Short mmCIF file of C-alpha atoms in Angstrom, two decimals:
data_model
loop_
_atom_site.label_atom_id
_atom_site.label_comp_id
_atom_site.label_asym_id
_atom_site.label_seq_id
_atom_site.Cartn_x
_atom_site.Cartn_y
_atom_site.Cartn_z
CA UNK B 25 -101.07 -68.78 72.99
CA UNK B 26 -100.72 -69.76 68.39
CA UNK B 27 -100.48 -73.13 68.68
CA UNK B 28 -98.74 -74.53 65.91
CA UNK B 29 -99.69 -77.21 63.12
CA UNK B 30 -97.65 -79.48 61.67
CA UNK B 31 -97.29 -78.46 58.42
CA UNK B 32 -96.42 -74.73 59.58
CA UNK B 33 -93.17 -76.40 61.50
CA UNK B 34 -91.99 -78.85 58.63
CA UNK B 35 -92.68 -75.70 56.41
CA UNK B 36 -90.37 -73.34 58.94
CA UNK B 37 -87.96 -75.33 59.87
CA UNK B 38 -86.97 -76.29 56.08
CA UNK B 39 -87.17 -72.89 55.18
CA UNK B 40 -84.43 -71.86 57.88
CA UNK B 41 -82.86 -74.31 57.37
CA UNK B 42 -83.48 -72.83 52.56
CA UNK B 43 -84.44 -76.57 52.09
CA UNK B 44 -87.66 -77.15 50.51
CA UNK B 45 -90.83 -78.14 52.53
CA UNK B 46 -91.25 -81.61 53.13
CA UNK B 47 -94.45 -81.53 51.47
CA UNK B 48 -92.64 -80.98 48.53
CA UNK B 49 -89.46 -83.38 49.27
CA UNK B 50 -91.71 -86.05 50.00
CA UNK B 51 -90.02 -86.47 53.90
CA UNK B 52 -91.09 -86.50 56.90
CA UNK B 53 -89.48 -84.85 59.71
CA UNK B 54 -89.13 -86.22 63.33
CA UNK B 55 -91.39 -85.81 65.53
CA UNK B 56 -89.42 -84.56 67.81
CA UNK B 57 -88.39 -82.21 65.71
CA UNK B 58 -91.56 -80.38 65.54
CA UNK B 59 -91.84 -80.59 68.88
CA UNK B 60 -89.15 -79.02 69.89
CA UNK B 61 -90.08 -76.23 67.54
CA UNK B 62 -93.45 -75.82 68.84
CA UNK B 63 -91.57 -75.73 72.22
CA UNK B 64 -89.45 -72.81 71.42
CA UNK B 65 -92.68 -71.12 69.88
CA UNK B 66 -94.78 -71.62 72.81
CA UNK B 67 -91.85 -70.22 74.92
CA UNK B 68 -91.81 -67.37 73.22
CA UNK B 69 -94.89 -66.18 73.74
CA UNK B 70 -94.87 -66.65 77.08
CA UNK B 71 -91.76 -64.49 77.86
CA UNK B 72 -93.67 -62.13 75.69
CA UNK B 73 -97.23 -62.52 77.33
CA UNK B 74 -94.84 -62.09 80.90
CA UNK B 75 -92.88 -59.69 80.09
CA UNK B 76 -96.40 -57.33 78.23
CA UNK B 77 -97.60 -58.46 82.17
CA UNK B 78 -94.57 -56.92 83.60
CA UNK B 79 -94.49 -53.43 81.49
CA UNK B 80 -98.16 -52.51 82.81
CA UNK B 81 -97.85 -54.17 86.54
CA UNK B 82 -95.00 -51.28 86.50
CA UNK B 83 -97.22 -48.40 84.16
CA UNK B 84 -99.77 -49.17 87.22
CA UNK B 85 -97.93 -48.91 89.95
CA UNK B 86 -96.37 -45.89 88.98
CA UNK B 87 -99.16 -43.94 88.34
CA UNK B 88 -100.53 -45.00 91.93
CA UNK B 89 -97.44 -43.52 93.62
CA UNK B 90 -97.73 -40.21 91.31
CA UNK B 91 -101.62 -39.62 92.04
CA UNK B 92 -101.03 -40.99 96.00
CA UNK B 93 -98.23 -38.67 96.11
CA UNK B 94 -100.23 -35.42 94.46
CA UNK B 95 -102.88 -36.04 96.66
CA UNK B 96 -101.00 -36.85 100.39
CA UNK B 97 -99.44 -33.75 98.91
CA UNK B 98 -102.41 -31.81 99.03
CA UNK B 99 -103.38 -33.22 101.65
CA UNK B 100 -101.17 -31.96 103.99
CA UNK B 101 -101.04 -28.70 102.58
CA UNK B 102 -104.94 -28.32 104.39
CA UNK B 103 -103.17 -29.09 107.25
CA UNK B 104 -101.08 -26.82 107.46
CA UNK B 105 -103.50 -24.17 106.80
CA UNK B 106 -106.05 -24.74 108.86
CA UNK B 107 -102.89 -24.21 111.35
CA UNK B 108 -104.04 -20.52 110.98
CA UNK B 109 -107.70 -20.47 110.76
CA UNK B 110 -108.98 -18.29 113.33
CA UNK B 111 -112.41 -18.45 111.91
CA UNK B 112 -113.63 -21.85 114.21
CA UNK B 113 -116.83 -22.73 111.30
CA UNK B 114 -113.95 -22.24 108.45
CA UNK B 115 -111.77 -24.50 110.67
CA UNK B 116 -114.22 -26.93 111.15
CA UNK B 117 -114.61 -26.96 107.86
CA UNK B 118 -111.94 -27.88 105.93
CA UNK B 119 -111.02 -30.84 109.62
CA UNK B 120 -113.36 -32.52 107.50
CA UNK B 121 -112.94 -32.14 104.34
CA UNK B 122 -109.81 -33.10 105.34
CA UNK B 123 -111.51 -36.21 106.57
CA UNK B 124 -113.61 -36.44 103.75
CA UNK B 125 -110.63 -36.52 102.02
CA UNK B 126 -107.94 -38.89 104.06
CA UNK B 127 -111.03 -41.44 103.58
CA UNK B 128 -110.71 -41.70 99.75
CA UNK B 129 -106.62 -41.74 99.88
CA UNK B 130 -107.01 -44.85 102.22
CA UNK B 131 -110.06 -46.60 99.18
CA UNK B 132 -107.83 -45.56 96.29
CA UNK B 133 -104.76 -47.80 98.50
CA UNK B 134 -106.85 -50.40 99.09
CA UNK B 135 -108.11 -50.64 96.17
CA UNK B 136 -104.40 -50.49 94.68
CA UNK B 137 -102.98 -53.15 96.74
CA UNK B 138 -103.65 -56.12 94.16
CA UNK B 139 -100.43 -54.51 91.87
CA UNK B 140 -98.87 -53.09 94.05
CA UNK B 141 -95.14 -54.09 94.75
CA UNK B 142 -94.68 -54.74 98.48
CA UNK B 143 -91.39 -51.84 98.51
CA UNK B 144 -94.58 -49.53 97.24
CA UNK B 145 -97.44 -50.60 99.96
CA UNK B 146 -95.69 -50.12 102.64
CA UNK B 147 -94.22 -47.25 102.22
CA UNK B 148 -97.70 -45.51 100.85
CA UNK B 149 -99.09 -47.49 104.70
CA UNK B 150 -96.67 -45.30 106.70
CA UNK B 151 -97.02 -42.13 104.60
CA UNK B 152 -100.96 -42.73 105.09
CA UNK B 153 -100.97 -43.71 108.93
CA UNK B 154 -98.46 -40.91 109.13
CA UNK B 155 -101.02 -38.66 107.37
CA UNK B 156 -104.01 -39.76 110.04
CA UNK B 157 -102.71 -39.09 112.83
CA UNK B 158 -102.00 -35.94 111.87
CA UNK B 159 -105.37 -35.38 111.26
CA UNK B 160 -106.00 -36.73 114.66
CA UNK B 161 -103.52 -33.61 116.70
CA UNK B 162 -104.76 -31.18 114.89
CA UNK B 163 -108.94 -32.42 115.30
CA UNK B 164 -107.89 -32.23 119.00
CA UNK B 165 -105.73 -29.46 118.85
CA UNK B 166 -109.17 -26.84 116.87
CA UNK B 167 -111.83 -29.16 118.44
CA UNK B 168 -112.67 -28.78 122.26
CA UNK B 169 -112.06 -32.48 123.96
CA UNK B 170 -114.44 -34.21 125.07
CA UNK B 171 -114.23 -36.43 127.99
CA UNK B 172 -115.91 -39.89 127.71
CA UNK B 173 -116.52 -42.79 129.62
CA UNK B 174 -117.36 -45.99 128.66
CA UNK B 175 -120.51 -48.40 129.55
CA UNK B 176 -119.47 -51.46 131.89
CA UNK B 177 -122.26 -53.61 133.09
CA UNK B 178 -120.21 -56.54 135.85
CA UNK B 179 -121.81 -59.91 134.79
CA UNK B 180 -123.35 -62.62 137.30
CA UNK B 181 -119.90 -63.22 139.39
CA UNK B 182 -118.00 -63.33 142.38
CA UNK B 183 -114.86 -61.82 140.48
CA UNK B 184 -113.45 -58.61 140.73
CA UNK B 185 -114.34 -55.89 138.69
CA UNK B 186 -112.75 -52.84 137.33
CA UNK B 187 -109.96 -51.39 138.99
CA UNK B 188 -110.72 -47.95 140.85
CA UNK B 189 -110.01 -45.96 139.38
CA UNK B 190 -112.13 -43.87 137.36
CA UNK B 191 -112.67 -44.52 133.40
CA UNK B 192 -111.92 -42.25 130.55
CA UNK B 193 -111.69 -43.21 127.64
CA UNK B 194 -107.60 -43.60 127.57
CA UNK B 195 -106.64 -47.23 129.11
CA UNK B 196 -107.34 -48.05 133.05
CA UNK B 197 -104.94 -50.44 133.64
CA UNK B 198 -103.68 -51.45 137.85
CA UNK B 199 -99.93 -51.67 136.41
CA UNK B 200 -98.74 -48.26 134.84
CA UNK B 201 -95.71 -49.90 134.18
CA UNK B 202 -96.82 -53.14 132.32
CA UNK B 203 -99.26 -51.52 130.01
CA UNK B 204 -96.27 -48.91 128.32
CA UNK B 205 -94.52 -52.68 127.66
CA UNK B 206 -97.76 -54.20 125.51
CA UNK B 207 -98.21 -50.80 124.10
CA UNK B 208 -98.15 -49.82 120.82
CA UNK B 209 -99.37 -46.56 120.58
CA UNK B 210 -98.30 -43.14 123.36
CA UNK B 211 -99.71 -41.95 125.36
CA UNK B 212 -102.18 -39.88 125.54
CA UNK B 213 -103.52 -41.43 122.50
CA UNK B 214 -104.37 -44.44 124.60
CA UNK B 215 -107.73 -45.70 123.68
CA UNK B 216 -108.98 -49.30 124.10
CA UNK B 217 -109.70 -51.34 127.36
CA UNK B 218 -106.77 -53.42 129.83
CA UNK B 219 -106.38 -55.62 132.60
CA UNK B 220 -110.91 -56.73 133.21
CA UNK B 221 -112.82 -59.38 134.20
CA UNK B 222 -116.71 -60.69 132.83
CA UNK B 223 -117.02 -56.53 131.81
CA UNK B 224 -119.40 -55.69 128.57
CA UNK B 225 -116.95 -52.55 127.38
CA UNK B 226 -118.33 -50.44 124.81
CA UNK B 227 -116.51 -47.40 122.98
CA UNK B 228 -118.54 -45.81 120.32
CA UNK B 229 -117.57 -44.65 117.23
CA UNK B 230 -117.11 -40.42 118.51
CA UNK B 231 -114.90 -42.02 121.27
CA UNK B 232 -112.78 -43.88 118.45
CA UNK B 233 -112.59 -41.36 115.78
CA UNK B 234 -110.11 -43.01 113.61
CA UNK B 235 -107.49 -43.87 116.80
CA UNK B 236 -105.31 -46.74 117.59
CA UNK B 237 -107.38 -49.78 120.31
CA UNK B 238 -105.26 -50.89 122.25
CA UNK B 239 -107.12 -54.23 124.10
CA UNK B 240 -104.98 -56.39 126.66
CA UNK B 241 -105.82 -58.68 129.20
CA UNK B 242 -108.93 -58.91 129.75
CA UNK B 243 -110.34 -62.78 130.48
CA UNK B 244 -114.76 -63.60 130.47
CA UNK B 245 -115.24 -60.00 128.44
CA UNK B 246 -117.43 -59.11 125.96
CA UNK B 247 -116.12 -56.12 123.64
CA UNK B 248 -117.27 -53.47 121.18
CA UNK B 249 -116.38 -51.56 119.87
CA UNK B 250 -118.99 -49.23 117.23
CA UNK B 251 -117.01 -47.45 114.73
CA UNK B 252 -113.68 -46.93 112.67
CA UNK B 253 -110.14 -47.66 114.40
CA UNK B 254 -107.28 -47.43 112.50
CA UNK B 255 -106.08 -49.82 114.56
CA UNK B 256 -106.73 -52.56 116.48
CA UNK B 257 -104.45 -54.66 119.18
CA UNK B 258 -105.59 -57.04 120.75
CA UNK B 259 -102.79 -58.53 123.76
CA UNK B 260 -103.34 -61.58 126.50
CA UNK B 261 -106.89 -61.60 125.59
CA UNK B 262 -108.80 -64.68 127.38
CA UNK B 263 -112.24 -66.29 126.90
CA UNK B 264 -113.74 -62.58 125.50
CA UNK B 265 -115.97 -62.06 122.72
CA UNK B 266 -114.26 -58.98 120.67
CA UNK B 267 -116.25 -57.19 117.97
CA UNK B 268 -115.44 -54.50 115.92
CA UNK B 269 -116.13 -52.17 112.99
CA UNK B 270 -114.54 -51.55 110.35
CA UNK B 271 -110.76 -51.36 110.89
CA UNK B 272 -108.95 -48.84 108.73
CA UNK B 273 -105.64 -50.28 108.39
CA UNK B 274 -104.74 -54.07 110.59
CA UNK B 275 -105.78 -56.09 113.40
CA UNK B 276 -103.11 -57.68 115.27
CA UNK B 277 -103.74 -60.18 117.65
CA UNK B 278 -101.11 -62.24 120.15
CA UNK B 279 -101.49 -65.06 122.75
CA UNK B 280 -105.73 -64.56 122.23
CA UNK B 281 -107.56 -68.57 123.44
CA UNK B 282 -110.81 -69.44 123.92
CA UNK B 283 -112.30 -66.34 122.51
CA UNK B 284 -114.16 -64.85 119.02
CA UNK B 285 -113.57 -62.60 117.21
CA UNK B 286 -115.40 -60.08 114.90
CA UNK B 287 -114.37 -57.59 112.65
CA UNK B 288 -113.73 -56.49 108.47
CA UNK B 289 -110.34 -54.74 108.31
CA UNK B 290 -107.45 -54.47 105.39
CA UNK B 291 -105.37 -57.04 107.69
CA UNK B 292 -104.84 -59.28 109.14
CA UNK B 293 -102.19 -60.79 111.35
CA UNK B 294 -102.66 -63.09 114.24
CA UNK B 295 -99.95 -65.05 116.74
CA UNK B 296 -99.38 -67.06 119.62
CA UNK B 297 -103.12 -68.24 119.65
CA UNK B 298 -105.38 -70.86 120.02
CA UNK B 299 -108.84 -72.87 120.53
CA UNK B 300 -110.57 -69.18 118.96
CA UNK B 301 -113.31 -68.09 116.05
CA UNK B 302 -112.20 -65.29 113.83
CA UNK B 303 -115.76 -64.04 111.89
CA UNK B 304 -113.55 -62.43 109.02
CA UNK B 305 -113.69 -59.54 106.24
CA UNK B 306 -110.20 -58.59 105.01
CA UNK B 307 -109.32 -57.08 101.87
CA UNK B 308 -105.18 -59.23 101.35
CA UNK B 309 -104.97 -62.20 102.97
CA UNK B 310 -104.86 -63.02 106.51
CA UNK B 311 -101.46 -64.39 108.86
CA UNK B 312 -101.06 -66.35 111.73
CA UNK B 313 -97.19 -67.67 112.92
CA UNK B 314 -97.26 -69.98 116.03
CA UNK B 315 -100.90 -70.62 116.18
CA UNK B 316 -103.35 -74.30 116.79
CA UNK B 317 -107.11 -74.47 116.83
CA UNK B 318 -107.42 -71.00 114.75
CA UNK B 319 -111.36 -71.35 112.74
CA UNK B 320 -112.25 -68.80 110.75
CA UNK B 321 -116.70 -67.61 108.93
CA UNK B 322 -117.36 -64.87 107.15
CA UNK B 323 -118.35 -61.79 109.18
CA UNK B 324 -121.96 -62.07 109.72
CA UNK B 325 -121.91 -59.74 112.93
CA UNK B 326 -123.55 -55.83 112.09
CA UNK B 327 -124.75 -53.20 114.37
CA UNK B 328 -126.82 -49.48 114.04
CA UNK B 329 -123.84 -47.24 111.37
CA UNK B 330 -121.65 -50.20 110.42
CA UNK B 331 -122.65 -48.85 105.99
CA UNK B 332 -121.55 -45.34 107.15
CA UNK B 333 -118.19 -46.66 108.53
CA UNK B 334 -117.50 -49.01 106.20
CA UNK B 335 -117.40 -45.32 104.08
CA UNK B 336 -115.18 -44.90 106.44
CA UNK B 337 -112.83 -47.06 106.70
CA UNK B 338 -112.49 -47.00 102.93
CA UNK B 339 -112.47 -51.26 102.80
CA UNK B 340 -113.88 -52.71 99.71
CA UNK B 341 -117.37 -54.14 100.55
CA UNK B 342 -117.14 -56.23 97.49
CA UNK B 343 -113.56 -58.20 98.12
CA UNK B 344 -113.01 -60.86 101.04
CA UNK B 345 -110.30 -63.17 101.45
CA UNK B 346 -111.43 -64.21 105.00
CA UNK B 347 -110.78 -68.32 103.75
CA UNK B 348 -107.48 -66.94 102.55
CA UNK B 349 -104.82 -67.57 104.84
CA UNK B 350 -100.86 -68.28 105.13
CA UNK B 351 -99.98 -69.75 107.77
CA UNK B 352 -95.82 -69.35 108.81
CA UNK B 353 -95.18 -72.61 110.63
CA UNK B 354 -96.62 -75.00 107.49
CA UNK B 355 -94.76 -74.06 104.06
CA UNK B 356 -95.86 -77.57 103.04
CA UNK B 357 -96.64 -76.21 99.23
CA UNK B 358 -100.63 -77.26 97.88
CA UNK B 359 -101.87 -79.12 101.64
CA UNK B 360 -104.42 -77.14 103.79
CA UNK B 361 -102.17 -76.21 107.06
CA UNK B 362 -103.74 -77.79 110.08
CA UNK B 363 -103.04 -74.62 112.45
CA UNK B 364 -106.87 -73.37 110.79
CA UNK B 365 -109.53 -74.37 110.00
CA UNK B 366 -112.63 -73.59 108.09
CA UNK B 367 -115.79 -72.96 110.10
CA UNK B 368 -118.58 -75.72 108.70
CA UNK B 369 -122.00 -73.43 107.88
CA UNK B 370 -123.91 -75.72 111.09
CA UNK B 371 -122.05 -74.29 113.09
CA UNK B 372 -121.15 -70.90 112.47
CA UNK B 373 -122.83 -67.84 114.75
CA UNK B 374 -125.86 -66.36 113.11
CA UNK B 375 -127.28 -64.56 116.86
CA UNK B 376 -124.44 -61.83 118.37
CA UNK B 377 -126.45 -60.22 121.41
#
């Protein structure tokens, strides 16, 4: 911003009025007039900068929309063409290409979030989610389905174990009606665990395959999601450890207490949660609402294959806003919300298994 000295202001003011420069006339300009002129010129500069910044943002947003829409249409065309493939090898190669390009599109969206208007971002996220769902459906249609069993190990406790039904990759539940209410994803696409107590529950990357994952009504359990889910829903959790590989989009937490959570994600939304620690890598900002005693620290949990799962998710490993939390119940600007805090380094967990 250009700083105008007193002599320039004096000269400009008098020239505008058709008078001689004050130094020539031997007059002294009142200080308030000099200050007023400085403020006016500074305001003009600010408006110029704001207009320029807005123009740049609109230009970037327009480029993103055009590039995103073009690539999405190309991927959708590949998926449609894949339906008519009679050669299984060729169909598999096409699916791999679609998977890679979808991951790159996810990364393009993640990298562009900082300058996109909210309505453009929301529309792009919805389009990408629809594309990922179509890819999952096409993969199930073309490739043979496998029946996966999760690994569970009971701890030394007299408490009841899981239901007697044969556990498969879809959610096992004591009450299907209750699960239907809790589920944000509808059968048969459900992937996760429900109604378990004192169990060690694990899903591999091959089982997850960019699906939505639902974890609900778990008590005293240890859950490991080794892979890259599309979205993770965590509901009605008590005294659990839940660790996940990189989540392409959002993690939703609701009614969680006394637990430890750890995951990388694009966005975190937490509701009705108390006394919970979150080891987080998030590329946007975390949001809490109706929460108390929630503490945050940067992600430290790791496992073999984490680097590859980060590539699949499209998340930016260099961008982590783990300590930038928006509390929707705390509107006092400039004052720290009492509902969340940062875990002191001396108290942070370093050993996980």
